[in-house]
mmCIF file of C-alpha atoms in Angstrom:
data_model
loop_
_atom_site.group_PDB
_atom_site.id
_atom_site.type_symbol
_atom_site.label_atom_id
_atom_site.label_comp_id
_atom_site.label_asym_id
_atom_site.label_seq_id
_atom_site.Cartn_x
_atom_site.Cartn_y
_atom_site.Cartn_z
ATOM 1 C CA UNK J 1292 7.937 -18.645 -25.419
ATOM 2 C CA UNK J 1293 5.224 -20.740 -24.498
ATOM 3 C CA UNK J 1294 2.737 -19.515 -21.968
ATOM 4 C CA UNK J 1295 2.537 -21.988 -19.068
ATOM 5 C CA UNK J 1296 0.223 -21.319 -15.909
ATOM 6 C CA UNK J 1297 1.636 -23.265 -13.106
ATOM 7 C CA UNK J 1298 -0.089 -24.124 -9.834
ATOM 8 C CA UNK J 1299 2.316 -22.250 -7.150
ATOM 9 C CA UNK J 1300 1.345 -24.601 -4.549
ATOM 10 C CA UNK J 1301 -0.282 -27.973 -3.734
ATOM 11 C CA UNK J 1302 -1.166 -28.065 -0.182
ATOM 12 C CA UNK J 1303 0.419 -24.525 1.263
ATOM 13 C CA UNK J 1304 -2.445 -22.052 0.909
ATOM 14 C CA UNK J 1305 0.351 -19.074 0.367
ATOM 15 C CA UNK J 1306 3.553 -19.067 -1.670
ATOM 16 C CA UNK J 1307 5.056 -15.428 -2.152
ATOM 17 C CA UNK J 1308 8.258 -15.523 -4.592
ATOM 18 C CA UNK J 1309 10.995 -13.314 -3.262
ATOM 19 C CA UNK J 1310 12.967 -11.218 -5.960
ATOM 20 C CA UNK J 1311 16.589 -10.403 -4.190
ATOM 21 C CA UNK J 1312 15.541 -6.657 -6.350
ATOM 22 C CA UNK J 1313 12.115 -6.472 -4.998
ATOM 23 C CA UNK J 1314 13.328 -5.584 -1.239
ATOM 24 C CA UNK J 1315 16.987 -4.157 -2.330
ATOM 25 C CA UNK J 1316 16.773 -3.077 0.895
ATOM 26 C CA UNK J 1317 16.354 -5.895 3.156
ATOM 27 C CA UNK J 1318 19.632 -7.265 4.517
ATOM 28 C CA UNK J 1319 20.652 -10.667 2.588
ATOM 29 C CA UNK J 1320 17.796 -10.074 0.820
ATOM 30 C CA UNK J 1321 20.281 -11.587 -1.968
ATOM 31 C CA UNK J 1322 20.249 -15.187 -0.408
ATOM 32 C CA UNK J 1323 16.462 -15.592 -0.580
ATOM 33 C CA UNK J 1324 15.368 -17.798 -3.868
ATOM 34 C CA UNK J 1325 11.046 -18.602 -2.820
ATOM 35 C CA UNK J 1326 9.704 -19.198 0.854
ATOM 36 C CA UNK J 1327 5.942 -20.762 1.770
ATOM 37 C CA UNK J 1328 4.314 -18.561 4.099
ATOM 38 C CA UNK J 1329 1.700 -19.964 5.907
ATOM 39 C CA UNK J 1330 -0.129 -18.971 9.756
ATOM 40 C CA UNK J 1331 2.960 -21.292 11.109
ATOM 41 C CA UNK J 1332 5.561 -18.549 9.344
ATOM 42 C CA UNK J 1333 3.983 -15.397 10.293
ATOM 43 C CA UNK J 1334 1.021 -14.528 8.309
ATOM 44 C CA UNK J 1335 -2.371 -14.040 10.304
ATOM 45 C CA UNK J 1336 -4.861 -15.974 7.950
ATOM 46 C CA UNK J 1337 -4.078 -17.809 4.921
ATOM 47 C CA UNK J 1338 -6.666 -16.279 2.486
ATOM 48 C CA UNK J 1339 -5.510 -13.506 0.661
ATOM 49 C CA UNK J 1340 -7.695 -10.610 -0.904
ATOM 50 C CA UNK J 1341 -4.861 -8.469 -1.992
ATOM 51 C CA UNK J 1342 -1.035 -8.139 -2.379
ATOM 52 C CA UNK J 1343 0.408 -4.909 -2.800
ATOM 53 C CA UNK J 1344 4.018 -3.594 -3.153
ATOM 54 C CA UNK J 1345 4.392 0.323 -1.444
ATOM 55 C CA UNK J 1346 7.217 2.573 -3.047
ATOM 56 C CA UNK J 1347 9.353 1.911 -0.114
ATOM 57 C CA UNK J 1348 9.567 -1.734 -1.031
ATOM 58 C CA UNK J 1349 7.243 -3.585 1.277
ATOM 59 C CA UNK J 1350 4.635 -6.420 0.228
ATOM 60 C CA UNK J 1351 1.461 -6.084 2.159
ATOM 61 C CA UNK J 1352 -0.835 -8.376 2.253
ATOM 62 C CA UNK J 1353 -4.563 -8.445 3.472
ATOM 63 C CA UNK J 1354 -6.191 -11.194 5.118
ATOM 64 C CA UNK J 1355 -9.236 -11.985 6.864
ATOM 65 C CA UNK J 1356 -6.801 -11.896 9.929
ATOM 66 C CA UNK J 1357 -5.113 -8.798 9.617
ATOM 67 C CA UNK J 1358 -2.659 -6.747 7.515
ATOM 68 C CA UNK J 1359 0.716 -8.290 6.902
ATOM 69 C CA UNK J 1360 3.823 -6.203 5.907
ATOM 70 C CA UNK J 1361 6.561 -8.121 4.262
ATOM 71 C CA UNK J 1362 9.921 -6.999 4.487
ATOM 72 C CA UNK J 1363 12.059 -9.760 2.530
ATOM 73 C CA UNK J 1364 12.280 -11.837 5.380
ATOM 74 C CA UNK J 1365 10.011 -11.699 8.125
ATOM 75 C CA UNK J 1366 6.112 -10.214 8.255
ATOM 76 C CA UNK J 1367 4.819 -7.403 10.643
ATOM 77 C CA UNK J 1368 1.656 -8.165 11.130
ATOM 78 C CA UNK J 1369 -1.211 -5.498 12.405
ATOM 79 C CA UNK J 1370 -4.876 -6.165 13.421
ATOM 80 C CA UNK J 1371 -6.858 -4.915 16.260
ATOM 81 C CA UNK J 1372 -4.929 -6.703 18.825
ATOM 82 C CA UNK J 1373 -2.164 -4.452 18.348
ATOM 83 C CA UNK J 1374 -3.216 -1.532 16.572
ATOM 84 C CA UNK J 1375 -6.592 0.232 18.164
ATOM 85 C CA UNK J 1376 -7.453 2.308 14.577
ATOM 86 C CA UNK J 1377 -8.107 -1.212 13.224
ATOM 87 C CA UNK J 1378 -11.690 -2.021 13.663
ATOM 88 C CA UNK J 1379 -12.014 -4.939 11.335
ATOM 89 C CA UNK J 1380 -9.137 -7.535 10.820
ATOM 90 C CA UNK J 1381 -11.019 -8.304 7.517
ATOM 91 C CA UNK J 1382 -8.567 -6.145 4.982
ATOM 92 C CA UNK J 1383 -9.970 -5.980 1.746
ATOM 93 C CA UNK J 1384 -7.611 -3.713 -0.627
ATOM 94 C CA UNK J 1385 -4.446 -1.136 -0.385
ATOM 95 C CA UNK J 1386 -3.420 1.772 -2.497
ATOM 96 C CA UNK J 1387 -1.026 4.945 -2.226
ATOM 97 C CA UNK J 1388 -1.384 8.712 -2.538
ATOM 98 C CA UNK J 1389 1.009 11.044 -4.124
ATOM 99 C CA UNK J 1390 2.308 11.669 -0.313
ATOM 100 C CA UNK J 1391 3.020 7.851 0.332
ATOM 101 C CA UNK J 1392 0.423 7.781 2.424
ATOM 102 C CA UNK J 1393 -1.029 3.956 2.544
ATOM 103 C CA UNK J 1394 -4.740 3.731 1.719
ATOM 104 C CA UNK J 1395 -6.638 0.067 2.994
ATOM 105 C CA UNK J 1396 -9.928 -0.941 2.605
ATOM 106 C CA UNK J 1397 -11.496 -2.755 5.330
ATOM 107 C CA UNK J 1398 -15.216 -4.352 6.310
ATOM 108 C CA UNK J 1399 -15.413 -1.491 8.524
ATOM 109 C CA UNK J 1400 -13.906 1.575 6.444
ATOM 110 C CA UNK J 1401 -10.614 3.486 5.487
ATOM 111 C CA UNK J 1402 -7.507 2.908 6.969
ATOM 112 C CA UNK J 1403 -4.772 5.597 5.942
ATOM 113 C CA UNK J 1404 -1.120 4.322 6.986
ATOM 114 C CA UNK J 1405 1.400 7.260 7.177
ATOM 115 C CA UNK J 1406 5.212 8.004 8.922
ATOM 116 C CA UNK J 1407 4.044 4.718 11.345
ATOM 117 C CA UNK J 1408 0.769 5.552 12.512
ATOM 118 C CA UNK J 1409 -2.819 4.501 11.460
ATOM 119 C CA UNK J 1410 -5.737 6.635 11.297
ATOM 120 C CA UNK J 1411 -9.432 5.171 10.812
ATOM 121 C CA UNK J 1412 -12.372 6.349 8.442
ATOM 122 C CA UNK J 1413 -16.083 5.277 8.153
ATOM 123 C CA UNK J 1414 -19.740 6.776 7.511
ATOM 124 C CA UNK J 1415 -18.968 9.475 10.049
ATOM 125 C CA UNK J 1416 -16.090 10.985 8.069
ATOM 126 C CA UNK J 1417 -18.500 10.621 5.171
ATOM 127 C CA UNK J 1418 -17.807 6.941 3.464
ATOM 128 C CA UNK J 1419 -21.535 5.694 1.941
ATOM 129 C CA UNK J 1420 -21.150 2.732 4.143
ATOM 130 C CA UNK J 1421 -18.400 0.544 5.822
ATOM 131 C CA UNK J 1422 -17.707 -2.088 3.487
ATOM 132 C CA UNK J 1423 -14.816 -1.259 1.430
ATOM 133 C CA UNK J 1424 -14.317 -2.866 -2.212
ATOM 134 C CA UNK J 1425 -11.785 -0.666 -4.141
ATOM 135 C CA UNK J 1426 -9.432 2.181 -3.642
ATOM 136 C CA UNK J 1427 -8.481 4.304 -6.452
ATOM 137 C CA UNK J 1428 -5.469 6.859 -6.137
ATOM 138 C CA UNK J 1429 -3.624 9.475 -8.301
ATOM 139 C CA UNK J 1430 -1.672 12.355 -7.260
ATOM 140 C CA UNK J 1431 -3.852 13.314 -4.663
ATOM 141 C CA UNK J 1432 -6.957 12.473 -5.561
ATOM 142 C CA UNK J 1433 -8.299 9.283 -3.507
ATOM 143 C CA UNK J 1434 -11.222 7.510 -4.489
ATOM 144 C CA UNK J 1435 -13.427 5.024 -2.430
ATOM 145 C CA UNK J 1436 -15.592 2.342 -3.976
ATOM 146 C CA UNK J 1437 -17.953 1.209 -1.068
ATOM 147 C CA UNK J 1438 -21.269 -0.968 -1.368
ATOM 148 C CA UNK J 1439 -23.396 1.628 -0.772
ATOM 149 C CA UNK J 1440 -21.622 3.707 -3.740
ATOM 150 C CA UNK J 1441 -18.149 6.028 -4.475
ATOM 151 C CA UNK J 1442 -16.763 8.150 -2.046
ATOM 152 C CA UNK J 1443 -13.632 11.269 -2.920
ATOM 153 C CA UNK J 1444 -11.308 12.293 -0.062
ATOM 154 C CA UNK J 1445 -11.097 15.998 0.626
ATOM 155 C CA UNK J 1446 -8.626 17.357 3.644
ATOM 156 C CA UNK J 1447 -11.720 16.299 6.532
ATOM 157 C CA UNK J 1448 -12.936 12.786 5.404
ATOM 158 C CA UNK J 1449 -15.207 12.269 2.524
ATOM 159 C CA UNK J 1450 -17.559 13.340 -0.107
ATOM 160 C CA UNK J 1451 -20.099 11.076 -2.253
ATOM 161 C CA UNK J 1452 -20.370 11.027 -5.859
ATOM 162 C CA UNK J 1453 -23.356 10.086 -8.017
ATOM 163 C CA UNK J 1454 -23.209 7.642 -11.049
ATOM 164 C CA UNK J 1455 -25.643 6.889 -13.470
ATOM 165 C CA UNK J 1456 -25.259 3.319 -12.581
ATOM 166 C CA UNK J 1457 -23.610 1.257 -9.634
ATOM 167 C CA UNK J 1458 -20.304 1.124 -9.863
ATOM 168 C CA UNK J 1459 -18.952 -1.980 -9.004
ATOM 169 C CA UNK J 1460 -15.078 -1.308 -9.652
ATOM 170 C CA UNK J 1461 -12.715 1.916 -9.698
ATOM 171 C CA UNK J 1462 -9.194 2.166 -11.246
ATOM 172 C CA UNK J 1463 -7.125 5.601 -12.886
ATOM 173 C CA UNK J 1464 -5.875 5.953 -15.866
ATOM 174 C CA UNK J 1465 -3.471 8.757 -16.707
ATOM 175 C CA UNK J 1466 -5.419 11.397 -14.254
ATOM 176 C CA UNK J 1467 -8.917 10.349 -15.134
ATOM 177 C CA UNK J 1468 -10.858 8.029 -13.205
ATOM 178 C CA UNK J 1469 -12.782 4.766 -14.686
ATOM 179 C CA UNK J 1470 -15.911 3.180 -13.273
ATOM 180 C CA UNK J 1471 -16.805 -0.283 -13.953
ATOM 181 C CA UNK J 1472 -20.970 -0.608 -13.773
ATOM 182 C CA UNK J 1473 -23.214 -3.424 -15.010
ATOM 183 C CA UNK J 1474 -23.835 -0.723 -18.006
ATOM 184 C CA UNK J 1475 -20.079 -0.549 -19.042
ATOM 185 C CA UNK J 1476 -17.030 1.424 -18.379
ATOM 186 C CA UNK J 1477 -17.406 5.275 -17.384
ATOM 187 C CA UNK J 1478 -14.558 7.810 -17.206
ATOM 188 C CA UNK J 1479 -14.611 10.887 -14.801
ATOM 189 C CA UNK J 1480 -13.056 14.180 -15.059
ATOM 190 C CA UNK J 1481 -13.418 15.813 -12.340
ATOM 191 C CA UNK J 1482 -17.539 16.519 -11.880
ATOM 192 C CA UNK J 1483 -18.268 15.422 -15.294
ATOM 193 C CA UNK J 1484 -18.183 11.742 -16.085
ATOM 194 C CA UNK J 1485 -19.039 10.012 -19.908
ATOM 195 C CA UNK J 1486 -19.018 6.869 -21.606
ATOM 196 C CA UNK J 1487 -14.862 5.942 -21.838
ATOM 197 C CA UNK J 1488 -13.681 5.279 -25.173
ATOM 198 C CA UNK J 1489 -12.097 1.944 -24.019
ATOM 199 C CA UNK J 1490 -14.646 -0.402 -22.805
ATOM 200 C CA UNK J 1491 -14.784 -3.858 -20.515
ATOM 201 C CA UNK J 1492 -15.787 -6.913 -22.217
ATOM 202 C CA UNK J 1493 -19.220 -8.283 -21.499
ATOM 203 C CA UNK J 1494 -19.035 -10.399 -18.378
ATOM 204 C CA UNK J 1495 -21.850 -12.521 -16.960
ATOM 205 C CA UNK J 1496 -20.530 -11.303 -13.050
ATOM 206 C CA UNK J 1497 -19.880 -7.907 -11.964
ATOM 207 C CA UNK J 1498 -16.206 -6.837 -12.346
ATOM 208 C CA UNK J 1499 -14.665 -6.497 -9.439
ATOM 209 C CA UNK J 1500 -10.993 -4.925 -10.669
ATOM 210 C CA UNK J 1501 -9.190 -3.967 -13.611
ATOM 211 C CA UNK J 1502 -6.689 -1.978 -15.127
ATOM 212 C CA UNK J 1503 -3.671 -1.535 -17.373
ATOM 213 C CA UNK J 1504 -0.690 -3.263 -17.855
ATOM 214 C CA UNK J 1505 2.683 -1.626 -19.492
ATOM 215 C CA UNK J 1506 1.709 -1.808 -22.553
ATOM 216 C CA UNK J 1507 -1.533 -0.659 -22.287
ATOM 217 C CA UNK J 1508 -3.105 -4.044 -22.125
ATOM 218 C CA UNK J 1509 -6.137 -4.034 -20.439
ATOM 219 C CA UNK J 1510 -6.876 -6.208 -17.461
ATOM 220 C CA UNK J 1511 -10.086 -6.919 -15.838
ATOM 221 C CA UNK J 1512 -11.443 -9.388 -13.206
ATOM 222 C CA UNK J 1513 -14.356 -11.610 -12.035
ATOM 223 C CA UNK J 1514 -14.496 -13.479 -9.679
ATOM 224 C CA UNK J 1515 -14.419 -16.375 -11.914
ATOM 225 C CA UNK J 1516 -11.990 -15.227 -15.164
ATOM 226 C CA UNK J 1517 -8.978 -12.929 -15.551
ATOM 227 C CA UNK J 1518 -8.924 -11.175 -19.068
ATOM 228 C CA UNK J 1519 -6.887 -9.467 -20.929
ATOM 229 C CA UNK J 1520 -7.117 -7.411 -23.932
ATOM 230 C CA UNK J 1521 -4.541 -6.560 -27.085
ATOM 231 C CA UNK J 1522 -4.990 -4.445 -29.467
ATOM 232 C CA UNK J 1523 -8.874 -5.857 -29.216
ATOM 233 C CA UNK J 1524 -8.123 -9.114 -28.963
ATOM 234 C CA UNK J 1525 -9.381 -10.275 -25.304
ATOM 235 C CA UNK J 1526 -7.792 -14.022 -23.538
ATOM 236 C CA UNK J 1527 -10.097 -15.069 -21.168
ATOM 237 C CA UNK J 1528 -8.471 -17.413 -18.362
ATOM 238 C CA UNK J 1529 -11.954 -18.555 -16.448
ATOM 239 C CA UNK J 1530 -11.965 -20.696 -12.813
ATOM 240 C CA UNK J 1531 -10.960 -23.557 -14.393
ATOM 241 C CA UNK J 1532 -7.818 -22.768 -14.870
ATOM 242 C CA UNK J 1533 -7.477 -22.861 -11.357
ATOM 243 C CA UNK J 1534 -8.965 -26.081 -10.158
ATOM 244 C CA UNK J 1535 -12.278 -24.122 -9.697
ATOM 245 C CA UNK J 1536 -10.684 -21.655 -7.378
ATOM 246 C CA UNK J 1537 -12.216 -18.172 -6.880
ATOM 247 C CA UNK J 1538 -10.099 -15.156 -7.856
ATOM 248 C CA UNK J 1539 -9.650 -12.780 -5.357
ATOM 249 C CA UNK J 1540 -6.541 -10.759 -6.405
ATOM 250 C CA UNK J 1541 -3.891 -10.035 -9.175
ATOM 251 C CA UNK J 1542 -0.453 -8.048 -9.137
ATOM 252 C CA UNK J 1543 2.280 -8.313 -11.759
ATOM 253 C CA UNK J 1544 5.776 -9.143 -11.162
ATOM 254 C CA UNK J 1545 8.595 -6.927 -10.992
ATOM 255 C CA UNK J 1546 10.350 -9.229 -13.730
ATOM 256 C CA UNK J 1547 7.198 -9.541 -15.571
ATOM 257 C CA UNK J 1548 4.935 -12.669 -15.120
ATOM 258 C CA UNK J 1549 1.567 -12.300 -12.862
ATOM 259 C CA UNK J 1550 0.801 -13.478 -9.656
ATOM 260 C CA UNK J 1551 -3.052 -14.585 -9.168
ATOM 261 C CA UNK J 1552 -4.416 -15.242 -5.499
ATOM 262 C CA UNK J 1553 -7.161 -17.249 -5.259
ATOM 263 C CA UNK J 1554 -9.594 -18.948 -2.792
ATOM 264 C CA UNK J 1555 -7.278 -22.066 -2.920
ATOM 265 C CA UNK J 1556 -3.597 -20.171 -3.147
ATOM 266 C CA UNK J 1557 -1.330 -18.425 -5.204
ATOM 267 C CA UNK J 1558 -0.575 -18.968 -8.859
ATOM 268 C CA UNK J 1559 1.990 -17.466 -11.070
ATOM 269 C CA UNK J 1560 1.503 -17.183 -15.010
ATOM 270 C CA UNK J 1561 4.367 -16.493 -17.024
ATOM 271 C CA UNK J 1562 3.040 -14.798 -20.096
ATOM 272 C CA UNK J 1563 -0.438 -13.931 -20.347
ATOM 273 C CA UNK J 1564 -0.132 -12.377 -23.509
ATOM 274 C CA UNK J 1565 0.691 -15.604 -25.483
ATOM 275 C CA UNK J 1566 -1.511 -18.231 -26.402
ATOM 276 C CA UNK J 1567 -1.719 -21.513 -24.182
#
């Protein structure tokens, strides 16, 4: 089939498509086809950073406004008004542990959601600095990508890591752990980290997230282009492709397809793989 990218919205800055198997969970769940989610609906701010699904079923979403759990049919929204580990409403990126526990990247550190309650991280529990850009986790090894460098978790808070050069994204592969830096892709094994044998394509700005797709298709991200690569061939899908907007966060579909969030909404492309 054809590839076709399709502008999810005009004028709403959020649409989230609602799979009746995505929240099997969620009573009539079954009746729901697509919804437009706005600040009038329930959501805190309308630009998204990052959409994430937990094993339990639930969509979160960040905003500048707060964190935004998504049940199916109604969000649960936390920020500081409500929720005193939260020191910065500006949510930035999730990812889980091996335990289910909820990692999120804020402007003003860690966040680690578990069994209902929040607990807050930052310099003092050893981050580099506040600002969070990526979390990496596998089994139970959690990784922090800050802008003042890479940080590891250990059972008190925790520990920096050197790299030859500044990492600017982090992302696991089987159990090893790859760094995106302006001098290519590194991959770490536990203390000892080398060149990895699959590397990013040359990108005029720093790449701020990638990873694999079933498949092993490689995925990285700007933010102005999305690119994948196939057996060495790379497709490139640059700002234009979405009326100029910036790219601020990717997540595939649960019945393949990709959803793209961007600076001026949400986009869905059905087959990324196929040529335009």
């Amino acid at each position: 089939m054809r590839s076709s990218l399709h502008r999810a919205i005009r004028w709403l800055p959020v649409l989230l498509l609602v799979l009746p198997s995505l929240f099997a969970s969620a009573k009539a769940a079954s009746n729901l086809g697509h919804q437009s989610w706005t600040t009038e609906n329930g959501l805190p701010q309308n630009s998204v950073h990052a959409i994430f699904q937990s094993r339990d079923g639930y969509l979160w979403i960040a905003t500048e406004g707060g964190i935004a759990r998504f049940n199916g049919i109604e969000f649960k929204i936390f920020q500081r008004e409500n929720t005193p580990a939260i020191t910065s409403d500006d949510i930035s990126c999730f990812a889980q542990g091996n335990d289910d526990a909820l990692w999120i990247g804020t402007a003003d550190g860690v966040l680690r959601y578990q069994q209902g309650s929040f607990r807050h991280y930052g310099t003092a529990q050893g981050l580099p600095s506040s600002d969070v850009l990526s979390i990496a986790a596998h089994d139970n090894s959690i990784y922090v990508l800050t802008g003042a460098g890479l940080a590891q978790f250990n059972s008190n808070g925790f520990t920096a890591l050197n790299t030859p050069s500044t990492p600017t994204a982090i992302a696991f592969s089987d159990d090893s752990l790859l760094i995106a830096t302006r001098s290519g892709l590194l991959q770490a094994r536990g203390a000892a980290v080398a060149p990895a044998y699959q590397q990013l394509l040359s990108v005029m700005q720093p790449v701020q997230a990638f990873g694999y797709l079933p498949g092993h298709t490689l995925w990285q991200r700007t933010a102005a282009s999305l690119t994948f690569t196939v057996k060495g061939n790379p497709r490139t899908l640059g700002s234009s492709a979405f009326d100029g907007a910036r790219i601020e966060s990717f997540l595939p579909g649960s019945r393949g397809g990709l959803w793209i969030g961007t600076s001026k909404g949400l986009y869905h492309l059905d087959d990324p793989l196929s040529p335009p």
